[in-house]
Amino acid sequence: MPKKLFIRTYGCQMNVYDSARMADVLAPLGYHAAQEVDEADMVIVNTCHIREHASEKVFSELGRLRDLKAARAAAGQGLIIAVAGCVAQAEGKEIMARAPYVDIVLGPQTYHRLPEMVARASRAGGRVLDTDFPAEAKFDHLPEPTAQGPSAFLSVQEGCDKFCTFCVVPYTRGAEYSRPAAAILAEARALIAGGACEITLLGQNVNGYHGDSPDGGHWGLGRLIRALAELPGLARLRYTTSHPRDLDDDLIAAHGEVPQLMPFLHLPVQSGSDRILAAMNRQHTAAEYLRLVERLRAARPDLALSSDFIVGFPGESDRDFEDSLALVRAVGFAQSYSFKYSPRPGTPAAALEQQVPDAVKEERLAAFHALIGEQSAAFNRACLGRSFDVLLERPGRRDGQLIGRSPYMQSVFVEAPAAMLNTVRRLRITDTHPNSLAGTLIESEA
Ligand code: 5AD
Ligand code: SF4
């Protein structure tokens, strides 16, 4: 009997990918996507542990689902509630104890076992907690992905061994694991057959990729990108998120040599102060980061960069913060994300003394936003009058309008017929805004 599945996804693109794969895994059981949570027979909350108050937010969402489940029960109907993702991994036992109406708690490494978990949960009282890091690779047990539109995600690497002192990922996602190249190429072919013309390769530390290659050796990310670029029908490649330490020569060269590899790179640096970078266990200095940027731009002069910064890491002085602003000025980012440091239980930095007062963090965040906002607005302004290829991804709010992505990840608005959705078109940029661009179609000369 057809059933409806609603998945609420928080956090990073990896979670977006995992949610799509969970839907694929449950499709053979008759689950189809529900548009609204109210019509679902099963709800999965796919959680993220990075943000502040992550677990409180999960519990308040679960409280709403408890009410929905009670209303269903009153009408003689059921609702399966599952909690997945990094909060589930880190706090699975607590969720089981505090939220007895939750049927399934599963970590990011076990969702290939969802059908079995659903079967167990459907039996009276059969609650399931599965947050192992199983020996078998979940990827070997997942069905082919279904099309996700013109721009698709493909997970190539998971986990992280870097242990930055502020970060929970090494604990929630486990040790680094790279998928074999042949499996990635097969998944890419399936995505292209389903209509994807852009693929974003995902991994917590994606450029640490070192997967088995079809010839019996190992490939790094640069080599994998070169192999993917040979697949017919694949117009664009991107990858995220990278660590500066693992950006090797071949990957840098690929930015200059592989036309499908888009000229935009998210390369988090976190701070511009060597003292703070050391306390964060980032394993690189500010000068090493700047040198990488120089080498990347030598390979691909129009490369646009984005980054993540943490302000108010324990012990960060005004001087350290100034160093971060100086690094931003030196690089000139197309966009950037900045976060107030917030202690994550169990991470080394949470136990450090010299936590920075919240008022200081707020002040620094505001200064940071102002500088980054100026830089991204300047980057957008400089696009006026230029022409680029834009992948038209979705309808705009107005009739006759489509929204696409530039090579540099900017959103571009254009008047164009709906028939052009899912295609790459050449546009001239006619107007720029702080967070988007507007363009017109350039008629093909044929
Ligand atoms: N506090 C603030 N920001 C954090 N990030 C990760 N952990 C924390 C934390 N404890 C930020 C980092 C990372 C991004 C995904 O989230 O900048 O790159
Ligand atoms: Fe977390 Fe990224 Fe550092 Fe790994 S490299 S510990 S995922 S911030």
Short mmCIF file of C-alpha atoms and ligand atoms in Angstrom, two decimals:
data_model
loop_
_atom_site.label_atom_id
_atom_site.label_comp_id
_atom_site.label_asym_id
_atom_site.label_seq_id
_atom_site.Cartn_x
_atom_site.Cartn_y
_atom_site.Cartn_z
CA MET A 1 0.00 0.00 0.00
CA PRO A 2 1.45 3.43 -0.86
CA LYS A 3 2.61 5.38 2.17
CA LYS A 4 3.90 8.90 2.58
CA LEU A 5 7.30 9.89 3.90
CA PHE A 6 8.22 13.37 5.08
CA ILE A 7 11.89 14.19 5.71
CA ARG A 8 12.92 17.38 7.48
CA THR A 9 16.58 18.13 6.77
CA TYR A 10 18.85 20.37 8.81
CA GLY A 11 22.48 21.27 8.29
CA CYS A 12 24.95 20.67 5.51
CA GLN A 13 24.71 19.37 1.96
CA MET A 14 25.82 15.98 3.24
CA ASN A 15 22.54 15.79 5.13
CA VAL A 16 20.63 16.84 2.01
CA TYR A 17 22.33 13.96 0.20
CA ASP A 18 21.64 11.51 3.05
CA SER A 19 17.96 12.51 3.10
CA ALA A 20 17.66 11.80 -0.62
CA ARG A 21 19.31 8.41 -0.13
CA MET A 22 17.01 7.56 2.81
CA ALA A 23 14.05 8.27 0.52
CA ASP A 24 15.63 5.95 -2.10
CA VAL A 25 16.07 3.19 0.49
CA LEU A 26 12.44 3.43 1.60
CA ALA A 27 10.91 3.68 -1.90
CA PRO A 28 10.74 -0.14 -2.37
CA LEU A 29 8.63 -0.31 0.83
CA GLY A 30 6.04 1.88 -0.89
CA TYR A 31 7.01 5.22 0.63
CA HIS A 32 6.48 8.29 -1.58
CA ALA A 33 7.38 11.87 -0.73
CA ALA A 34 4.78 13.79 1.28
CA GLN A 35 4.53 17.53 0.60
CA GLU A 36 3.40 18.33 4.14
CA VAL A 37 4.27 16.75 7.44
CA ASP A 38 0.54 16.43 8.26
CA GLU A 39 -0.04 13.89 5.50
CA ALA A 40 2.92 11.65 6.36
CA ASP A 41 2.85 8.05 7.61
CA MET A 42 6.51 8.34 8.54
CA VAL A 43 8.59 11.39 9.45
CA ILE A 44 12.37 11.47 9.53
CA VAL A 45 14.09 14.40 11.24
CA ASN A 46 17.61 14.49 9.79
CA THR A 47 19.56 16.49 12.35
CA CYS A 48 22.73 18.60 12.44
CA HIS A 49 24.97 18.93 15.47
CA ILE A 50 27.06 21.89 14.30
CA ARG A 51 24.75 24.73 15.21
CA GLU A 52 24.22 26.16 18.67
CA HIS A 53 21.44 24.60 20.79
CA ALA A 54 21.17 21.81 18.20
CA SER A 55 19.72 19.22 20.54
CA GLU A 56 17.18 21.60 22.14
CA LYS A 57 15.92 22.43 18.65
CA VAL A 58 15.55 18.74 17.88
CA PHE A 59 13.59 18.13 21.07
CA SER A 60 11.21 21.00 20.37
CA GLU A 61 10.59 19.68 16.84
CA LEU A 62 9.99 16.22 18.32
CA GLY A 63 7.48 17.71 20.75
CA ARG A 64 5.40 18.89 17.78
CA LEU A 65 5.59 15.45 16.20
CA ARG A 66 4.49 13.85 19.49
CA ASP A 67 1.29 15.93 19.26
CA LEU A 68 0.77 14.87 15.66
CA LYS A 69 1.27 11.22 16.62
CA ALA A 70 -1.23 11.56 19.50
CA ALA A 71 -3.84 13.07 17.15
CA ARG A 72 -3.26 10.19 14.72
CA ALA A 73 -3.59 7.60 17.46
CA ALA A 74 -6.90 9.18 18.51
CA ALA A 75 -8.11 8.59 14.94
CA GLY A 76 -6.85 5.00 14.98
CA GLN A 77 -3.88 5.74 12.69
CA GLY A 78 -0.15 5.41 13.12
CA LEU A 79 2.88 7.62 12.58
CA ILE A 80 6.48 6.37 12.57
CA ILE A 81 8.92 8.97 13.90
CA ALA A 82 12.62 8.55 13.14
CA VAL A 83 15.53 10.77 14.16
CA ALA A 84 18.63 10.57 11.95
CA GLY A 85 21.87 12.50 11.47
CA CYS A 86 24.53 13.81 13.80
CA VAL A 87 22.41 14.68 16.87
CA ALA A 88 21.00 11.14 16.69
CA GLN A 89 24.53 9.76 16.50
CA ALA A 90 25.78 11.82 19.44
CA GLU A 91 22.71 11.70 21.67
CA GLY A 92 20.82 8.60 20.57
CA LYS A 93 20.35 7.13 24.04
CA GLU A 94 19.11 10.43 25.43
CA ILE A 95 16.59 10.79 22.60
CA MET A 96 15.29 7.26 23.25
CA ALA A 97 14.93 8.07 26.97
CA ARG A 98 13.48 11.57 26.70
CA ALA A 99 11.20 11.00 23.72
CA PRO A 100 9.49 7.63 24.15
CA TYR A 101 7.22 8.34 21.17
CA VAL A 102 10.25 8.24 18.84
CA ASP A 103 10.33 4.85 17.08
CA ILE A 104 13.73 4.88 15.39
CA VAL A 105 17.03 6.61 16.14
CA LEU A 106 19.73 6.04 13.52
CA GLY A 107 23.15 7.47 12.78
CA PRO A 108 24.54 8.59 9.41
CA GLN A 109 26.28 5.24 8.88
CA THR A 110 23.29 2.91 9.23
CA TYR A 111 20.50 4.24 7.05
CA HIS A 112 20.91 1.39 4.56
CA ARG A 113 19.27 -0.70 7.32
CA LEU A 114 16.14 1.50 7.42
CA PRO A 115 13.78 -1.09 5.89
CA GLU A 116 14.63 -3.53 8.66
CA MET A 117 14.28 -0.80 11.30
CA VAL A 118 10.86 0.20 9.92
CA ALA A 119 9.73 -3.44 10.03
CA ARG A 120 10.83 -3.72 13.66
CA ALA A 121 9.23 -0.40 14.60
CA SER A 122 5.95 -1.40 12.96
CA ARG A 123 5.62 -4.28 15.41
CA ALA A 124 4.07 -3.16 18.69
CA GLY A 125 6.62 -1.58 20.99
CA GLY A 126 9.52 -2.30 18.66
CA ARG A 127 11.70 0.73 19.12
CA VAL A 128 15.10 0.79 17.39
CA LEU A 129 18.37 2.53 18.26
CA ASP A 130 21.05 1.96 15.61
CA THR A 131 24.00 4.33 15.84
CA ASP A 132 26.79 1.82 15.09
CA PHE A 133 29.67 2.44 12.80
CA PRO A 134 29.13 -0.89 11.02
CA ALA A 135 31.95 -2.78 9.34
CA GLU A 136 30.02 -3.02 6.07
CA ALA A 137 29.96 0.12 3.97
CA LYS A 138 26.42 1.48 3.69
CA PHE A 139 27.12 2.54 0.12
CA ASP A 140 27.31 -1.11 -0.94
CA HIS A 141 23.74 -1.55 0.26
CA LEU A 142 22.05 1.52 -1.23
CA PRO A 143 19.88 1.41 -4.35
CA GLU A 144 20.67 3.57 -7.40
CA PRO A 145 19.91 7.22 -6.70
CA THR A 146 16.85 8.81 -8.23
CA ALA A 147 17.19 12.07 -10.17
CA GLN A 148 17.34 15.19 -8.03
CA GLY A 149 17.04 17.75 -10.83
CA PRO A 150 19.81 19.33 -12.91
CA SER A 151 22.17 19.80 -9.98
CA ALA A 152 22.89 16.69 -7.93
CA PHE A 153 24.97 15.81 -4.90
CA LEU A 154 27.22 12.78 -4.80
CA SER A 155 28.91 11.70 -1.58
CA VAL A 156 32.49 10.50 -2.26
CA GLN A 157 34.03 10.67 1.20
CA GLU A 158 32.74 10.68 4.74
CA GLY A 159 34.10 11.31 8.18
CA CYS A 160 37.10 13.27 9.30
CA ASP A 161 40.36 12.56 11.12
CA LYS A 162 41.43 16.18 11.46
CA PHE A 163 40.05 16.76 14.97
CA CYS A 164 39.82 20.54 14.89
CA THR A 165 39.34 21.28 18.58
CA PHE A 166 35.96 23.04 18.14
CA CYS A 167 34.31 20.43 15.91
CA VAL A 168 32.00 17.47 16.59
CA VAL A 169 32.25 15.92 13.13
CA PRO A 170 35.07 13.44 13.91
CA TYR A 171 32.90 12.11 16.73
CA THR A 172 29.53 12.03 14.93
CA ARG A 173 30.67 11.03 11.45
CA GLY A 174 33.61 8.86 12.44
CA ALA A 175 36.92 8.17 10.72
CA GLU A 176 37.65 9.15 7.14
CA TYR A 177 36.35 6.79 4.52
CA SER A 178 36.62 7.16 0.74
CA ARG A 179 34.29 5.33 -1.62
CA PRO A 180 35.86 3.34 -4.47
CA ALA A 181 36.12 5.38 -7.68
CA ALA A 182 34.18 2.79 -9.70
CA ALA A 183 31.15 3.11 -7.42
CA ILE A 184 31.31 6.92 -7.68
CA LEU A 185 31.53 6.79 -11.49
CA ALA A 186 28.54 4.42 -11.59
CA GLU A 187 26.49 6.72 -9.34
CA ALA A 188 27.47 9.72 -11.47
CA ARG A 189 26.31 7.91 -14.63
CA ALA A 190 22.97 7.13 -12.97
CA LEU A 191 22.55 10.78 -11.92
CA ILE A 192 23.34 11.99 -15.45
CA ALA A 193 20.90 9.46 -16.92
CA GLY A 194 18.31 10.91 -14.51
CA GLY A 195 18.88 14.45 -15.85
CA ALA A 196 21.72 15.88 -13.78
CA CYS A 197 24.17 18.08 -15.66
CA GLU A 198 25.98 19.40 -12.58
CA ILE A 199 27.37 17.20 -9.80
CA THR A 200 28.73 18.45 -6.49
CA LEU A 201 31.05 15.93 -4.86
CA LEU A 202 30.52 15.85 -1.13
CA GLY A 203 32.61 14.90 1.85
CA GLN A 204 33.31 16.31 5.30
CA ASN A 205 36.90 16.51 4.15
CA VAL A 206 36.32 15.93 0.46
CA ASN A 207 39.81 16.73 -0.78
CA GLY A 208 41.20 14.12 1.60
CA TYR A 209 39.62 11.67 -0.88
CA HIS A 210 41.86 8.64 -1.53
CA GLY A 211 39.62 5.93 -2.95
CA ASP A 212 40.44 2.61 -4.63
CA SER A 213 40.84 3.16 -8.36
CA PRO A 214 39.63 0.85 -11.14
CA ASP A 215 43.28 -0.02 -11.97
CA GLY A 216 43.96 -1.38 -8.49
CA GLY A 217 45.67 1.71 -7.07
CA HIS A 218 44.37 4.81 -5.36
CA TRP A 219 43.03 8.06 -6.75
CA GLY A 220 43.09 11.46 -5.10
CA LEU A 221 40.28 13.95 -5.72
CA GLY A 222 42.05 15.59 -8.68
CA ARG A 223 42.28 12.27 -10.53
CA LEU A 224 38.67 11.41 -9.68
CA ILE A 225 37.53 14.79 -11.05
CA ARG A 226 39.42 14.18 -14.29
CA ALA A 227 37.69 10.80 -14.69
CA LEU A 228 34.24 12.27 -13.95
CA ALA A 229 34.84 15.09 -16.44
CA GLU A 230 35.03 12.48 -19.20
CA LEU A 231 31.44 11.35 -18.65
CA PRO A 232 29.28 12.57 -21.53
CA GLY A 233 26.51 14.94 -20.46
CA LEU A 234 28.23 16.26 -17.34
CA ALA A 235 28.62 20.01 -17.83
CA ARG A 236 29.71 21.05 -14.36
CA LEU A 237 31.59 19.69 -11.36
CA ARG A 238 32.04 21.15 -7.90
CA TYR A 239 33.26 19.77 -4.59
CA THR A 240 32.83 20.68 -0.95
CA THR A 241 34.04 20.91 1.85
CA SER A 242 37.81 21.11 1.65
CA HIS A 243 40.60 21.35 4.19
CA PRO A 244 43.62 23.50 3.26
CA ARG A 245 46.03 20.78 4.41
CA ASP A 246 44.79 18.28 1.84
CA LEU A 247 44.75 20.47 -1.26
CA ASP A 248 47.41 18.68 -3.32
CA ASP A 249 49.24 19.69 -6.51
CA ASP A 250 47.08 17.53 -8.77
CA LEU A 251 43.84 19.04 -7.45
CA ILE A 252 45.21 22.58 -7.83
CA ALA A 253 46.28 21.73 -11.41
CA ALA A 254 42.82 20.29 -12.13
CA HIS A 255 41.36 23.76 -11.48
CA GLY A 256 43.35 25.02 -14.47
CA GLU A 257 42.92 21.99 -16.70
CA VAL A 258 39.39 20.63 -16.29
CA PRO A 259 36.87 22.99 -17.90
CA GLN A 260 33.93 21.30 -16.18
CA LEU A 261 35.40 22.11 -12.75
CA MET A 262 33.64 25.35 -11.82
CA PRO A 263 35.73 28.35 -10.73
CA PHE A 264 34.38 28.51 -7.19
CA LEU A 265 35.93 26.92 -4.13
CA HIS A 266 34.73 26.83 -0.54
CA LEU A 267 37.96 26.57 1.45
CA PRO A 268 37.38 27.19 5.17
CA VAL A 269 40.23 28.84 7.05
CA GLN A 270 38.41 29.54 10.40
CA SER A 271 40.86 32.24 11.58
CA GLY A 272 43.66 34.48 10.36
CA SER A 273 45.66 34.25 13.59
CA ASP A 274 48.40 31.62 13.78
CA ARG A 275 48.00 31.40 17.54
CA ILE A 276 44.29 30.62 17.22
CA LEU A 277 44.83 28.30 14.24
CA ALA A 278 47.24 26.32 16.41
CA ALA A 279 44.76 26.22 19.30
CA MET A 280 42.14 25.01 16.82
CA ASN A 281 44.52 22.24 15.67
CA ARG A 282 44.05 23.36 12.08
CA GLN A 283 47.53 22.21 11.07
CA HIS A 284 48.19 25.22 8.84
CA THR A 285 49.14 28.86 9.25
CA ALA A 286 47.58 31.99 7.75
CA ALA A 287 50.58 32.37 5.39
CA GLU A 288 50.17 28.78 4.17
CA TYR A 289 46.51 29.49 3.41
CA LEU A 290 47.42 32.65 1.48
CA ARG A 291 50.04 30.72 -0.48
CA LEU A 292 47.42 28.11 -1.43
CA VAL A 293 45.10 30.85 -2.64
CA GLU A 294 47.93 32.24 -4.76
CA ARG A 295 48.64 28.85 -6.30
CA LEU A 296 44.94 28.22 -6.98
CA ARG A 297 44.61 31.59 -8.66
CA ALA A 298 47.73 30.95 -10.71
CA ALA A 299 46.03 27.78 -11.97
CA ARG A 300 42.62 29.43 -12.46
CA PRO A 301 42.83 33.23 -12.41
CA ASP A 302 39.07 33.82 -12.11
CA LEU A 303 38.63 31.40 -9.17
CA ALA A 304 36.14 32.78 -6.64
CA LEU A 305 36.72 31.77 -3.04
CA SER A 306 34.52 31.36 -0.04
CA SER A 307 35.37 30.43 3.53
CA ASP A 308 34.13 29.73 7.04
CA PHE A 309 35.33 31.75 10.02
CA ILE A 310 34.79 31.27 13.73
CA VAL A 311 34.87 34.42 15.84
CA GLY A 312 35.40 34.38 19.59
CA PHE A 313 37.28 31.08 19.82
CA PRO A 314 38.58 30.70 23.42
CA GLY A 315 41.52 33.02 24.02
CA GLU A 316 40.91 35.10 20.83
CA SER A 317 42.23 38.61 21.52
CA ASP A 318 41.42 41.82 19.63
CA ARG A 319 44.75 41.36 17.89
CA ASP A 320 43.87 37.79 16.80
CA PHE A 321 40.54 39.04 15.49
CA GLU A 322 42.32 41.82 13.55
CA ASP A 323 44.46 39.11 11.96
CA SER A 324 41.29 37.41 10.71
CA LEU A 325 40.03 40.67 9.20
CA ALA A 326 43.45 41.17 7.60
CA LEU A 327 43.28 37.73 6.01
CA VAL A 328 39.82 38.49 4.62
CA ARG A 329 41.16 41.74 3.10
CA ALA A 330 44.17 39.93 1.66
CA VAL A 331 42.11 37.20 -0.05
CA GLY A 332 39.01 39.08 -1.23
CA PHE A 333 36.27 36.45 -0.84
CA ALA A 334 33.25 36.15 -3.12
CA GLN A 335 31.27 35.09 -0.06
CA SER A 336 31.94 33.80 3.41
CA TYR A 337 30.24 32.36 6.44
CA SER A 338 31.09 33.36 9.97
CA PHE A 339 29.96 31.81 13.23
CA LYS A 340 30.25 32.76 16.86
CA TYR A 341 32.25 30.10 18.61
CA SER A 342 29.96 27.89 20.65
CA PRO A 343 31.27 25.06 22.85
CA ARG A 344 30.33 21.55 21.76
CA PRO A 345 30.23 19.06 24.61
CA GLY A 346 33.07 16.57 24.39
CA THR A 347 35.31 18.67 22.13
CA PRO A 348 38.68 19.89 23.50
CA ALA A 349 37.95 23.60 23.00
CA ALA A 350 34.81 23.39 25.15
CA ALA A 351 37.03 22.69 28.16
CA LEU A 352 39.38 25.65 27.51
CA GLU A 353 39.46 28.53 29.93
CA GLN A 354 39.36 32.08 28.57
CA GLN A 355 35.99 31.67 26.85
CA VAL A 356 35.18 34.94 25.10
CA PRO A 357 32.15 36.85 26.48
CA ASP A 358 29.10 36.77 24.22
CA ALA A 359 28.98 40.56 23.86
CA VAL A 360 32.50 40.52 22.42
CA LYS A 361 31.60 37.69 20.05
CA GLU A 362 28.56 39.68 18.87
CA GLU A 363 30.67 42.76 18.23
CA ARG A 364 33.26 40.80 16.28
CA LEU A 365 30.61 38.97 14.28
CA ALA A 366 29.02 42.28 13.26
CA ALA A 367 32.39 43.71 12.16
CA PHE A 368 33.06 40.54 10.24
CA HIS A 369 29.70 40.55 8.50
CA ALA A 370 30.18 44.16 7.45
CA LEU A 371 33.53 43.40 5.81
CA ILE A 372 32.38 40.17 4.15
CA GLY A 373 29.17 41.88 2.98
CA GLU A 374 31.25 44.61 1.31
CA GLN A 375 33.44 42.05 -0.38
CA SER A 376 30.62 39.95 -1.77
CA ALA A 377 28.73 43.04 -2.97
CA ALA A 378 31.95 44.22 -4.71
CA PHE A 379 32.38 40.78 -6.27
CA ASN A 380 28.83 40.90 -7.62
CA ARG A 381 29.19 44.49 -8.88
CA ALA A 382 32.28 43.50 -10.84
CA CYS A 383 30.12 41.01 -12.80
CA LEU A 384 28.08 43.80 -14.46
CA GLY A 385 28.28 43.55 -18.25
CA ARG A 386 30.05 40.19 -18.20
CA SER A 387 28.67 37.09 -19.90
CA PHE A 388 28.56 33.67 -18.32
CA ASP A 389 27.04 30.27 -18.66
CA VAL A 390 24.23 29.85 -16.15
CA LEU A 391 22.56 26.58 -15.19
CA LEU A 392 18.83 27.38 -15.05
CA GLU A 393 17.63 25.40 -12.04
CA ARG A 394 14.20 26.56 -10.90
CA PRO A 395 11.29 28.85 -11.71
CA GLY A 396 11.41 32.35 -10.23
CA ARG A 397 8.63 33.94 -8.24
CA ARG A 398 7.37 35.90 -11.26
CA ASP A 399 5.84 34.24 -14.31
CA GLY A 400 8.36 33.88 -17.10
CA GLN A 401 11.30 34.17 -14.76
CA LEU A 402 13.90 31.47 -14.06
CA ILE A 403 16.67 31.32 -11.46
CA GLY A 404 20.05 29.79 -12.15
CA ARG A 405 23.57 29.60 -10.83
CA SER A 406 26.58 31.32 -12.29
CA PRO A 407 29.91 29.47 -12.43
CA TYR A 408 30.77 31.42 -9.26
CA MET A 409 27.69 30.17 -7.33
CA GLN A 410 25.75 33.42 -7.56
CA SER A 411 21.98 33.21 -8.05
CA VAL A 412 21.02 34.76 -11.40
CA PHE A 413 17.49 35.88 -12.32
CA VAL A 414 16.51 35.89 -15.99
CA GLU A 415 13.37 36.22 -18.13
CA ALA A 416 13.31 32.90 -19.98
CA PRO A 417 10.77 30.27 -21.07
CA ALA A 418 10.19 27.34 -18.71
CA ALA A 419 11.36 25.03 -21.49
CA MET A 420 14.88 26.27 -20.75
CA LEU A 421 14.83 24.84 -17.21
CA ASN A 422 17.60 22.33 -16.56
CA THR A 423 19.82 23.70 -19.31
CA VAL A 424 22.98 25.79 -19.32
CA ARG A 425 22.50 29.14 -21.15
CA ARG A 426 24.74 32.04 -21.92
CA LEU A 427 23.59 35.23 -20.16
CA ARG A 428 24.78 38.81 -20.04
CA ILE A 429 24.67 40.31 -16.56
CA THR A 430 22.56 43.46 -16.66
CA ASP A 431 22.05 44.23 -13.00
CA THR A 432 23.72 43.29 -9.73
CA HIS A 433 22.53 43.13 -6.14
CA PRO A 434 24.38 42.33 -2.93
CA ASN A 435 23.15 38.71 -3.00
CA SER A 436 22.16 38.02 -6.59
CA LEU A 437 22.50 39.02 -10.24
CA ALA A 438 20.06 39.64 -13.06
CA GLY A 439 20.81 38.78 -16.68
CA THR A 440 19.40 38.51 -20.17
CA LEU A 441 19.70 35.62 -22.59
CA ILE A 442 22.26 36.02 -25.29
CA GLU A 443 20.70 34.68 -28.50
CA SER A 444 22.75 31.92 -30.01
CA GLU A 445 24.38 33.08 -33.22
CA ALA A 446 23.18 30.07 -35.20
N1 5AD B 1 31.26 26.84 17.01
C1 5AD B 1 31.08 27.69 15.97
N2 5AD B 1 31.20 27.33 14.69
C2 5AD B 1 31.51 26.04 14.43
N3 5AD B 1 31.70 25.39 13.26
C3 5AD B 1 31.97 24.11 13.55
N4 5AD B 1 31.97 23.90 14.87
C4 5AD B 1 31.70 25.09 15.45
C5 5AD B 1 31.57 25.54 16.79
N5 5AD B 1 31.77 24.71 17.83
C6 5AD B 1 31.66 26.06 11.96
C7 5AD B 1 33.03 25.97 11.25
C8 5AD B 1 32.78 24.97 10.15
C9 5AD B 1 31.31 25.24 9.85
C10 5AD B 1 30.62 24.16 9.10
O1 5AD B 1 30.72 25.40 11.13
O2 5AD B 1 33.35 27.24 10.72
O3 5AD B 1 33.62 25.16 9.02
FE1 SF4 B 2 35.46 19.47 11.64
FE2 SF4 B 2 36.23 20.19 9.15
FE3 SF4 B 2 38.00 20.24 11.20
FE4 SF4 B 2 37.12 17.89 10.24
S1 SF4 B 2 38.35 19.44 9.14
S2 SF4 B 2 37.34 18.45 12.38
S3 SF4 B 2 35.00 18.38 9.72
S4 SF4 B 2 36.14 21.53 10.94
#
